């Protein structure tokens, strides 16, 4: 090769290299969340918080009962939503609507299920498919890692994800996050996000604080992670563009009759 051609190629390589590096940074940026268009929005969309959907076990206590909705009642809830024209949406839909005004269907509602219990696969998942509803499941990934009895397995989590359910993070070990150190928070929060991405093949960007516990450091760490929105256990249904990590929800429990659900959806 002629020395001048060689020199030109070398210069080109030097000029192109920084540009390529810059592109890499720019393409990585959307991983931090969809872009906000600068408009602050308020959207009313109830986020229903379920835990167990199962019969009560023989050794049930008051706490377990409060976290349980019997399968027949759950079906009645879904029938009410279906026949009253509610449309279950994902937290990604809600996030898009808050950030750039993307339209939501009429009467939007978000269905969330915490803790990744096995009945979410055995009972909830088939019923949701009958109604063609989507939902968000906040999984304790350490329980799946350990094949803990009573919890979703990674095969079940992957199947639900492949069917369009959002399988999202609820830490690795369901520890209360207030008071944890930076390293402990990274382990619990990022660890659960990365496990979900590994096993489902989909990046997870939604997070649920165990027992609704978090502090300022938790929120700072969340902001450094690919978490787009997080839900709490605080009661409410009005969401704003800037309450990124503190979406309020509505607790659904053993005594939430269909009439009570109707009142929640109407008044909350
Ligand atoms: Zn939980």
PDB file of C-alpha atoms and ligand atoms in Angstrom:
ATOM      1  CA  UNK A   1       0.000   0.000   0.000  1.00  0.00           C
ATOM      2  CA  UNK A   2       1.224   3.503  -0.844  1.00  0.00           C
ATOM      3  CA  UNK A   3       2.367   5.297   2.318  1.00  0.00           C
ATOM      4  CA  UNK A   4      -0.006   8.248   1.654  1.00  0.00           C
ATOM      5  CA  UNK A   5      -3.041   5.939   1.300  1.00  0.00           C
ATOM      6  CA  UNK A   6      -1.918   4.232   4.461  1.00  0.00           C
ATOM      7  CA  UNK A   7      -1.709   7.587   6.283  1.00  0.00           C
ATOM      8  CA  UNK A   8      -5.176   8.611   5.048  1.00  0.00           C
ATOM      9  CA  UNK A   9      -6.656   5.325   6.309  1.00  0.00           C
ATOM     10  CA  UNK A  10      -4.968   5.848   9.662  1.00  0.00           C
ATOM     11  CA  UNK A  11      -6.398   9.374   9.959  1.00  0.00           C
ATOM     12  CA  UNK A  12      -9.847   8.093   8.987  1.00  0.00           C
ATOM     13  CA  UNK A  13      -9.615   5.411  11.651  1.00  0.00           C
ATOM     14  CA  UNK A  14      -8.688   7.986  14.288  1.00  0.00           C
ATOM     15  CA  UNK A  15     -11.559  10.290  13.257  1.00  0.00           C
ATOM     16  CA  UNK A  16     -14.115   7.472  13.066  1.00  0.00           C
ATOM     17  CA  UNK A  17     -13.189   5.829  16.364  1.00  0.00           C
ATOM     18  CA  UNK A  18     -14.417   8.607  18.707  1.00  0.00           C
ATOM     19  CA  UNK A  19     -17.627   8.948  16.658  1.00  0.00           C
ATOM     20  CA  UNK A  20     -18.320   5.232  17.042  1.00  0.00           C
ATOM     21  CA  UNK A  21     -17.752   5.458  20.788  1.00  0.00           C
ATOM     22  CA  UNK A  22     -20.166   8.377  20.992  1.00  0.00           C
ATOM     23  CA  UNK A  23     -22.809   6.393  19.081  1.00  0.00           C
ATOM     24  CA  UNK A  24     -22.469   3.596  21.575  1.00  0.00           C
ATOM     25  CA  UNK A  25     -23.187   5.986  24.432  1.00  0.00           C
ATOM     26  CA  UNK A  26     -26.159   7.476  22.613  1.00  0.00           C
ATOM     27  CA  UNK A  27     -27.728   4.119  21.799  1.00  0.00           C
ATOM     28  CA  UNK A  28     -27.303   3.057  25.415  1.00  0.00           C
ATOM     29  CA  UNK A  29     -29.134   6.136  26.700  1.00  0.00           C
ATOM     30  CA  UNK A  30     -32.699   4.856  26.074  1.00  0.00           C
ATOM     31  CA  UNK A  31     -31.950   2.063  28.549  1.00  0.00           C
ATOM     32  CA  UNK A  32     -32.362   4.623  31.306  1.00  0.00           C
ATOM     33  CA  UNK A  33     -35.993   5.079  30.280  1.00  0.00           C
ATOM     34  CA  UNK A  34     -38.094   6.554  27.513  1.00  0.00           C
ATOM     35  CA  UNK A  35     -37.549  10.221  26.882  1.00  0.00           C
ATOM     36  CA  UNK A  36     -39.748  12.753  28.566  1.00  0.00           C
ATOM     37  CA  UNK A  37     -41.198  15.444  26.267  1.00  0.00           C
ATOM     38  CA  UNK A  38     -41.090  18.116  28.974  1.00  0.00           C
ATOM     39  CA  UNK A  39     -44.802  18.142  29.812  1.00  0.00           C
ATOM     40  CA  UNK A  40     -45.876  17.285  33.354  1.00  0.00           C
ATOM     41  CA  UNK A  41     -48.963  15.090  33.298  1.00  0.00           C
ATOM     42  CA  UNK A  42     -51.435  13.679  35.824  1.00  0.00           C
ATOM     43  CA  UNK A  43     -53.154  10.414  34.962  1.00  0.00           C
ATOM     44  CA  UNK A  44     -55.815   8.614  36.965  1.00  0.00           C
ATOM     45  CA  UNK A  45     -55.282   4.867  36.637  1.00  0.00           C
ATOM     46  CA  UNK A  46     -55.888   2.489  39.549  1.00  0.00           C
ATOM     47  CA  UNK A  47     -53.025   0.038  40.107  1.00  0.00           C
ATOM     48  CA  UNK A  48     -54.543  -2.964  41.883  1.00  0.00           C
ATOM     49  CA  UNK A  49     -52.233  -4.854  44.251  1.00  0.00           C
ATOM     50  CA  UNK A  50     -52.920  -8.565  44.661  1.00  0.00           C
ATOM     51  CA  UNK A  51     -50.807 -11.138  46.533  1.00  0.00           C
ATOM     52  CA  UNK A  52     -52.123 -14.717  46.884  1.00  0.00           C
ATOM     53  CA  UNK A  53     -54.978 -15.876  44.645  1.00  0.00           C
ATOM     54  CA  UNK A  54     -55.634 -19.253  46.231  1.00  0.00           C
ATOM     55  CA  UNK A  55     -57.671 -21.103  48.838  1.00  0.00           C
ATOM     56  CA  UNK A  56     -56.540 -20.492  52.409  1.00  0.00           C
ATOM     57  CA  UNK A  57     -54.032 -23.138  53.547  1.00  0.00           C
ATOM     58  CA  UNK A  58     -54.837 -25.208  56.668  1.00  0.00           C
ATOM     59  CA  UNK A  59     -52.409 -23.163  58.765  1.00  0.00           C
ATOM     60  CA  UNK A  60     -53.693 -19.757  57.689  1.00  0.00           C
ATOM     61  CA  UNK A  61     -53.492 -16.795  60.016  1.00  0.00           C
ATOM     62  CA  UNK A  62     -54.820 -13.241  59.839  1.00  0.00           C
ATOM     63  CA  UNK A  63     -51.858 -11.969  57.810  1.00  0.00           C
ATOM     64  CA  UNK A  64     -52.162 -14.735  55.239  1.00  0.00           C
ATOM     65  CA  UNK A  65     -55.912 -14.202  54.996  1.00  0.00           C
ATOM     66  CA  UNK A  66     -55.458 -10.473  54.432  1.00  0.00           C
ATOM     67  CA  UNK A  67     -53.024 -11.202  51.566  1.00  0.00           C
ATOM     68  CA  UNK A  68     -55.352 -13.739  49.939  1.00  0.00           C
ATOM     69  CA  UNK A  69     -58.141 -13.423  47.380  1.00  0.00           C
ATOM     70  CA  UNK A  70     -60.066 -16.653  46.801  1.00  0.00           C
ATOM     71  CA  UNK A  71     -59.978 -17.855  43.149  1.00  0.00           C
ATOM     72  CA  UNK A  72     -63.753 -17.528  42.659  1.00  0.00           C
ATOM     73  CA  UNK A  73     -63.675 -13.937  43.883  1.00  0.00           C
ATOM     74  CA  UNK A  74     -60.704 -13.190  41.663  1.00  0.00           C
ATOM     75  CA  UNK A  75     -62.631 -14.508  38.663  1.00  0.00           C
ATOM     76  CA  UNK A  76     -65.553 -12.289  39.661  1.00  0.00           C
ATOM     77  CA  UNK A  77     -63.164  -9.301  39.793  1.00  0.00           C
ATOM     78  CA  UNK A  78     -61.918 -10.064  36.286  1.00  0.00           C
ATOM     79  CA  UNK A  79     -65.471 -10.509  34.995  1.00  0.00           C
ATOM     80  CA  UNK A  80     -66.417  -7.144  36.491  1.00  0.00           C
ATOM     81  CA  UNK A  81     -63.476  -5.440  34.770  1.00  0.00           C
ATOM     82  CA  UNK A  82     -64.298  -7.161  31.483  1.00  0.00           C
ATOM     83  CA  UNK A  83     -68.019  -6.415  31.392  1.00  0.00           C
ATOM     84  CA  UNK A  84     -67.637  -2.850  32.715  1.00  0.00           C
ATOM     85  CA  UNK A  85     -65.192  -1.982  29.953  1.00  0.00           C
ATOM     86  CA  UNK A  86     -62.007  -1.622  31.972  1.00  0.00           C
ATOM     87  CA  UNK A  87     -58.785  -2.263  30.065  1.00  0.00           C
ATOM     88  CA  UNK A  88     -55.815  -3.689  31.941  1.00  0.00           C
ATOM     89  CA  UNK A  89     -52.662  -1.914  30.777  1.00  0.00           C
ATOM     90  CA  UNK A  90     -49.004  -2.442  31.609  1.00  0.00           C
ATOM     91  CA  UNK A  91     -46.871  -0.105  33.685  1.00  0.00           C
ATOM     92  CA  UNK A  92     -44.951   0.537  30.453  1.00  0.00           C
ATOM     93  CA  UNK A  93     -48.161   1.883  28.887  1.00  0.00           C
ATOM     94  CA  UNK A  94     -48.699   4.113  31.913  1.00  0.00           C
ATOM     95  CA  UNK A  95     -45.071   5.251  31.808  1.00  0.00           C
ATOM     96  CA  UNK A  96     -45.345   6.152  28.108  1.00  0.00           C
ATOM     97  CA  UNK A  97     -48.559   8.073  28.730  1.00  0.00           C
ATOM     98  CA  UNK A  98     -46.928  10.049  31.555  1.00  0.00           C
ATOM     99  CA  UNK A  99     -43.768  10.801  29.583  1.00  0.00           C
ATOM    100  CA  UNK A 100     -45.010  11.693  26.116  1.00  0.00           C
ATOM    101  CA  UNK A 101     -48.772  11.665  26.238  1.00  0.00           C
ATOM    102  CA  UNK A 102     -49.296   8.433  24.372  1.00  0.00           C
ATOM    103  CA  UNK A 103     -53.028   7.685  24.576  1.00  0.00           C
ATOM    104  CA  UNK A 104     -54.397   5.088  26.974  1.00  0.00           C
ATOM    105  CA  UNK A 105     -57.562   3.069  26.436  1.00  0.00           C
ATOM    106  CA  UNK A 106     -60.747   4.092  28.207  1.00  0.00           C
ATOM    107  CA  UNK A 107     -60.952   3.066  31.871  1.00  0.00           C
ATOM    108  CA  UNK A 108     -57.343   1.905  32.229  1.00  0.00           C
ATOM    109  CA  UNK A 109     -56.377  -0.227  35.204  1.00  0.00           C
ATOM    110  CA  UNK A 110     -53.091  -1.951  36.093  1.00  0.00           C
ATOM    111  CA  UNK A 111     -53.177  -5.431  37.627  1.00  0.00           C
ATOM    112  CA  UNK A 112     -50.152  -6.195  39.820  1.00  0.00           C
ATOM    113  CA  UNK A 113     -49.283  -9.362  41.734  1.00  0.00           C
ATOM    114  CA  UNK A 114     -46.504  -9.257  44.318  1.00  0.00           C
ATOM    115  CA  UNK A 115     -44.084 -11.960  45.512  1.00  0.00           C
ATOM    116  CA  UNK A 116     -44.256 -14.473  42.641  1.00  0.00           C
ATOM    117  CA  UNK A 117     -46.397 -17.152  44.280  1.00  0.00           C
ATOM    118  CA  UNK A 118     -47.009 -20.408  42.401  1.00  0.00           C
ATOM    119  CA  UNK A 119     -50.736 -19.644  42.189  1.00  0.00           C
ATOM    120  CA  UNK A 120     -49.859 -16.719  39.912  1.00  0.00           C
ATOM    121  CA  UNK A 121     -48.958 -19.353  37.328  1.00  0.00           C
ATOM    122  CA  UNK A 122     -51.530 -22.005  38.226  1.00  0.00           C
ATOM    123  CA  UNK A 123     -54.582 -19.792  38.804  1.00  0.00           C
ATOM    124  CA  UNK A 124     -54.043 -16.157  37.787  1.00  0.00           C
ATOM    125  CA  UNK A 125     -52.225 -16.667  34.491  1.00  0.00           C
ATOM    126  CA  UNK A 126     -54.876 -18.961  32.884  1.00  0.00           C
ATOM    127  CA  UNK A 127     -57.692 -16.633  33.963  1.00  0.00           C
ATOM    128  CA  UNK A 128     -55.936 -13.570  32.586  1.00  0.00           C
ATOM    129  CA  UNK A 129     -55.526 -15.347  29.256  1.00  0.00           C
ATOM    130  CA  UNK A 130     -59.238 -16.163  29.140  1.00  0.00           C
ATOM    131  CA  UNK A 131     -59.997 -12.464  29.383  1.00  0.00           C
ATOM    132  CA  UNK A 132     -57.039 -11.449  27.199  1.00  0.00           C
ATOM    133  CA  UNK A 133     -55.784  -9.279  30.076  1.00  0.00           C
ATOM    134  CA  UNK A 134     -52.187  -8.288  30.668  1.00  0.00           C
ATOM    135  CA  UNK A 135     -50.680  -7.975  34.142  1.00  0.00           C
ATOM    136  CA  UNK A 136     -47.501  -7.180  36.029  1.00  0.00           C
ATOM    137  CA  UNK A 137     -45.908  -9.754  38.346  1.00  0.00           C
ATOM    138  CA  UNK A 138     -43.289  -8.608  40.851  1.00  0.00           C
ATOM    139  CA  UNK A 139     -41.045 -11.607  41.423  1.00  0.00           C
ATOM    140  CA  UNK A 140     -38.712 -12.411  44.334  1.00  0.00           C
ATOM    141  CA  UNK A 141     -35.971 -13.784  42.126  1.00  0.00           C
ATOM    142  CA  UNK A 142     -34.045 -15.500  44.934  1.00  0.00           C
ATOM    143  CA  UNK A 143     -37.066 -17.740  45.530  1.00  0.00           C
ATOM    144  CA  UNK A 144     -36.914 -18.885  41.909  1.00  0.00           C
ATOM    145  CA  UNK A 145     -33.130 -19.336  42.155  1.00  0.00           C
ATOM    146  CA  UNK A 146     -33.636 -21.609  45.168  1.00  0.00           C
ATOM    147  CA  UNK A 147     -36.690 -23.450  43.725  1.00  0.00           C
ATOM    148  CA  UNK A 148     -38.455 -22.471  46.932  1.00  0.00           C
ATOM    149  CA  UNK A 149     -41.741 -24.405  47.351  1.00  0.00           C
ATOM    150  CA  UNK A 150     -44.798 -22.239  46.797  1.00  0.00           C
ATOM    151  CA  UNK A 151     -43.043 -19.825  44.444  1.00  0.00           C
ATOM    152  CA  UNK A 152     -42.763 -19.484  40.663  1.00  0.00           C
ATOM    153  CA  UNK A 153     -39.985 -21.393  38.942  1.00  0.00           C
ATOM    154  CA  UNK A 154     -37.843 -19.800  36.272  1.00  0.00           C
ATOM    155  CA  UNK A 155     -39.562 -21.985  33.631  1.00  0.00           C
ATOM    156  CA  UNK A 156     -42.948 -20.625  34.709  1.00  0.00           C
ATOM    157  CA  UNK A 157     -41.624 -17.059  34.804  1.00  0.00           C
ATOM    158  CA  UNK A 158     -40.246 -17.444  31.286  1.00  0.00           C
ATOM    159  CA  UNK A 159     -43.505 -18.926  29.989  1.00  0.00           C
ATOM    160  CA  UNK A 160     -45.518 -16.059  31.458  1.00  0.00           C
ATOM    161  CA  UNK A 161     -43.077 -13.538  30.026  1.00  0.00           C
ATOM    162  CA  UNK A 162     -43.257 -15.166  26.584  1.00  0.00           C
ATOM    163  CA  UNK A 163     -47.065 -14.926  26.782  1.00  0.00           C
ATOM    164  CA  UNK A 164     -46.859 -11.148  27.236  1.00  0.00           C
ATOM    165  CA  UNK A 165     -46.994 -10.797  31.008  1.00  0.00           C
ATOM    166  CA  UNK A 166     -44.586  -8.292  32.539  1.00  0.00           C
ATOM    167  CA  UNK A 167     -42.301 -10.149  34.947  1.00  0.00           C
ATOM    168  CA  UNK A 168     -40.713  -7.436  37.060  1.00  0.00           C
ATOM    169  CA  UNK A 169     -38.404  -7.063  40.048  1.00  0.00           C
ATOM    170  CA  UNK A 170     -39.241  -7.340  43.754  1.00  0.00           C
ATOM    171  CA  UNK A 171     -35.629  -7.832  44.956  1.00  0.00           C
ATOM    172  CA  UNK A 172     -33.741 -11.088  45.318  1.00  0.00           C
ATOM    173  CA  UNK A 173     -34.693 -11.893  48.901  1.00  0.00           C
ATOM    174  CA  UNK A 174     -37.685  -9.695  49.769  1.00  0.00           C
ATOM    175  CA  UNK A 175     -35.722  -7.667  52.290  1.00  0.00           C
ATOM    176  CA  UNK A 176     -36.973  -4.307  53.491  1.00  0.00           C
ATOM    177  CA  UNK A 177     -34.790  -1.785  51.692  1.00  0.00           C
ATOM    178  CA  UNK A 178     -34.775   1.078  54.186  1.00  0.00           C
ATOM    179  CA  UNK A 179     -31.521   1.116  56.110  1.00  0.00           C
ATOM    180  CA  UNK A 180     -29.549  -1.050  53.692  1.00  0.00           C
ATOM    181  CA  UNK A 181     -26.095  -0.009  52.495  1.00  0.00           C
ATOM    182  CA  UNK A 182     -25.369   0.982  48.909  1.00  0.00           C
ATOM    183  CA  UNK A 183     -23.818  -2.405  48.130  1.00  0.00           C
ATOM    184  CA  UNK A 184     -26.731  -4.284  49.689  1.00  0.00           C
ATOM    185  CA  UNK A 185     -29.199  -2.231  47.661  1.00  0.00           C
ATOM    186  CA  UNK A 186     -27.320  -2.874  44.424  1.00  0.00           C
ATOM    187  CA  UNK A 187     -27.246  -6.601  45.183  1.00  0.00           C
ATOM    188  CA  UNK A 188     -30.960  -6.840  45.963  1.00  0.00           C
ATOM    189  CA  UNK A 189     -32.286  -4.457  43.312  1.00  0.00           C
ATOM    190  CA  UNK A 190     -29.943  -4.829  40.352  1.00  0.00           C
ATOM    191  CA  UNK A 191     -29.537  -8.517  41.138  1.00  0.00           C
ATOM    192  CA  UNK A 192     -33.255  -9.153  40.675  1.00  0.00           C
ATOM    193  CA  UNK A 193     -33.406  -7.047  37.482  1.00  0.00           C
ATOM    194  CA  UNK A 194     -30.449  -8.894  35.964  1.00  0.00           C
ATOM    195  CA  UNK A 195     -31.794 -12.335  36.893  1.00  0.00           C
ATOM    196  CA  UNK A 196     -35.100 -11.554  35.180  1.00  0.00           C
ATOM    197  CA  UNK A 197     -33.335 -10.298  32.061  1.00  0.00           C
ATOM    198  CA  UNK A 198     -31.165 -13.417  32.007  1.00  0.00           C
ATOM    199  CA  UNK A 199     -33.979 -15.950  32.374  1.00  0.00           C
ATOM    200  CA  UNK A 200     -36.719 -14.247  30.344  1.00  0.00           C
ATOM    201  CA  UNK A 201     -34.618 -12.605  27.634  1.00  0.00           C
ATOM    202  CA  UNK A 202     -36.492  -9.342  28.291  1.00  0.00           C
ATOM    203  CA  UNK A 203     -35.114  -6.362  30.182  1.00  0.00           C
ATOM    204  CA  UNK A 204     -37.238  -5.527  33.246  1.00  0.00           C
ATOM    205  CA  UNK A 205     -37.618  -1.856  34.145  1.00  0.00           C
ATOM    206  CA  UNK A 206     -40.327  -1.904  36.809  1.00  0.00           C
ATOM    207  CA  UNK A 207     -39.783  -2.403  40.529  1.00  0.00           C
ATOM    208  CA  UNK A 208     -41.836  -2.999  43.663  1.00  0.00           C
ATOM    209  CA  UNK A 209     -40.439  -2.151  47.120  1.00  0.00           C
ATOM    210  CA  UNK A 210     -40.910  -5.136  49.492  1.00  0.00           C
ATOM    211  CA  UNK A 211     -43.445  -4.272  52.193  1.00  0.00           C
ATOM    212  CA  UNK A 212     -43.437  -0.758  50.716  1.00  0.00           C
ATOM    213  CA  UNK A 213     -40.236   0.083  52.623  1.00  0.00           C
ATOM    214  CA  UNK A 214     -37.569   2.397  51.192  1.00  0.00           C
ATOM    215  CA  UNK A 215     -35.558   5.465  52.141  1.00  0.00           C
ATOM    216  CA  UNK A 216     -33.682   8.282  50.382  1.00  0.00           C
ATOM    217  CA  UNK A 217     -30.714   6.053  49.564  1.00  0.00           C
ATOM    218  CA  UNK A 218     -33.041   3.452  48.032  1.00  0.00           C
ATOM    219  CA  UNK A 219     -34.440   6.104  45.708  1.00  0.00           C
ATOM    220  CA  UNK A 220     -30.947   7.373  44.822  1.00  0.00           C
ATOM    221  CA  UNK A 221     -29.836   3.856  43.931  1.00  0.00           C
ATOM    222  CA  UNK A 222     -33.036   3.258  41.955  1.00  0.00           C
ATOM    223  CA  UNK A 223     -32.237   6.351  39.892  1.00  0.00           C
ATOM    224  CA  UNK A 224     -28.853   4.855  38.966  1.00  0.00           C
ATOM    225  CA  UNK A 225     -30.443   1.640  37.721  1.00  0.00           C
ATOM    226  CA  UNK A 226     -32.494   0.849  34.628  1.00  0.00           C
ATOM    227  CA  UNK A 227     -35.653   1.229  36.707  1.00  0.00           C
ATOM    228  CA  UNK A 228     -38.237   3.337  34.905  1.00  0.00           C
ATOM    229  CA  UNK A 229     -41.004   3.262  37.517  1.00  0.00           C
ATOM    230  CA  UNK A 230     -41.479   1.762  40.972  1.00  0.00           C
ATOM    231  CA  UNK A 231     -44.650   1.033  42.893  1.00  0.00           C
ATOM    232  CA  UNK A 232     -45.279   1.469  46.606  1.00  0.00           C
ATOM    233  CA  UNK A 233     -47.984   0.164  48.938  1.00  0.00           C
ATOM    234  CA  UNK A 234     -49.364   3.675  49.536  1.00  0.00           C
ATOM    235  CA  UNK A 235     -53.008   4.071  48.600  1.00  0.00           C
ATOM    236  CA  UNK A 236     -53.969   6.170  45.581  1.00  0.00           C
ATOM    237  CA  UNK A 237     -54.665   6.121  41.855  1.00  0.00           C
ATOM    238  CA  UNK A 238     -53.411   9.487  40.611  1.00  0.00           C
ATOM    239  CA  UNK A 239     -49.982   9.357  38.986  1.00  0.00           C
ATOM    240  CA  UNK A 240     -47.757  12.192  37.827  1.00  0.00           C
ATOM    241  CA  UNK A 241     -44.859  12.350  35.410  1.00  0.00           C
ATOM    242  CA  UNK A 242     -42.404  13.146  38.214  1.00  0.00           C
ATOM    243  CA  UNK A 243     -43.421  10.508  40.787  1.00  0.00           C
ATOM    244  CA  UNK A 244     -41.258   7.995  39.002  1.00  0.00           C
ATOM    245  CA  UNK A 245     -40.482   5.732  41.945  1.00  0.00           C
ATOM    246  CA  UNK A 246     -43.559   6.263  44.095  1.00  0.00           C
ATOM    247  CA  UNK A 247     -46.574   5.062  42.145  1.00  0.00           C
ATOM    248  CA  UNK A 248     -49.413   4.472  44.585  1.00  0.00           C
ATOM    249  CA  UNK A 249     -51.589   1.371  44.447  1.00  0.00           C
ATOM    250  CA  UNK A 250     -54.825  -0.024  45.823  1.00  0.00           C
ATOM    251  CA  UNK A 251     -54.595  -3.033  48.110  1.00  0.00           C
ATOM    252  CA  UNK A 252     -56.963  -5.857  47.214  1.00  0.00           C
ATOM    253  CA  UNK A 253     -57.615  -8.259  50.079  1.00  0.00           C
ATOM    254  CA  UNK A 254     -59.786 -11.148  51.217  1.00  0.00           C
ATOM    255  CA  UNK A 255     -62.751  -8.866  51.917  1.00  0.00           C
ATOM    256  CA  UNK A 256     -62.638  -6.898  48.656  1.00  0.00           C
ATOM    257  CA  UNK A 257     -66.001  -7.910  47.220  1.00  0.00           C
ATOM    258  CA  UNK A 258     -66.975  -7.078  43.650  1.00  0.00           C
ATOM    259  CA  UNK A 259     -69.007  -4.161  45.025  1.00  0.00           C
ATOM    260  CA  UNK A 260     -65.961  -2.980  46.966  1.00  0.00           C
ATOM    261  CA  UNK A 261     -63.823  -3.249  43.838  1.00  0.00           C
ATOM    262  CA  UNK A 262     -66.410  -1.255  41.893  1.00  0.00           C
ATOM    263  CA  UNK A 263     -66.319   1.471  44.560  1.00  0.00           C
ATOM    264  CA  UNK A 264     -62.501   1.512  44.516  1.00  0.00           C
ATOM    265  CA  UNK A 265     -62.424   1.912  40.759  1.00  0.00           C
ATOM    266  CA  UNK A 266     -65.097   4.592  40.866  1.00  0.00           C
ATOM    267  CA  UNK A 267     -63.921   6.651  43.835  1.00  0.00           C
ATOM    268  CA  UNK A 268     -60.214   6.062  44.500  1.00  0.00           C
TER     269      UNK A 268
HETATM  270 ZN1  LIG B   1     -43.740  -8.470  48.651  1.00  0.00          ZN
END
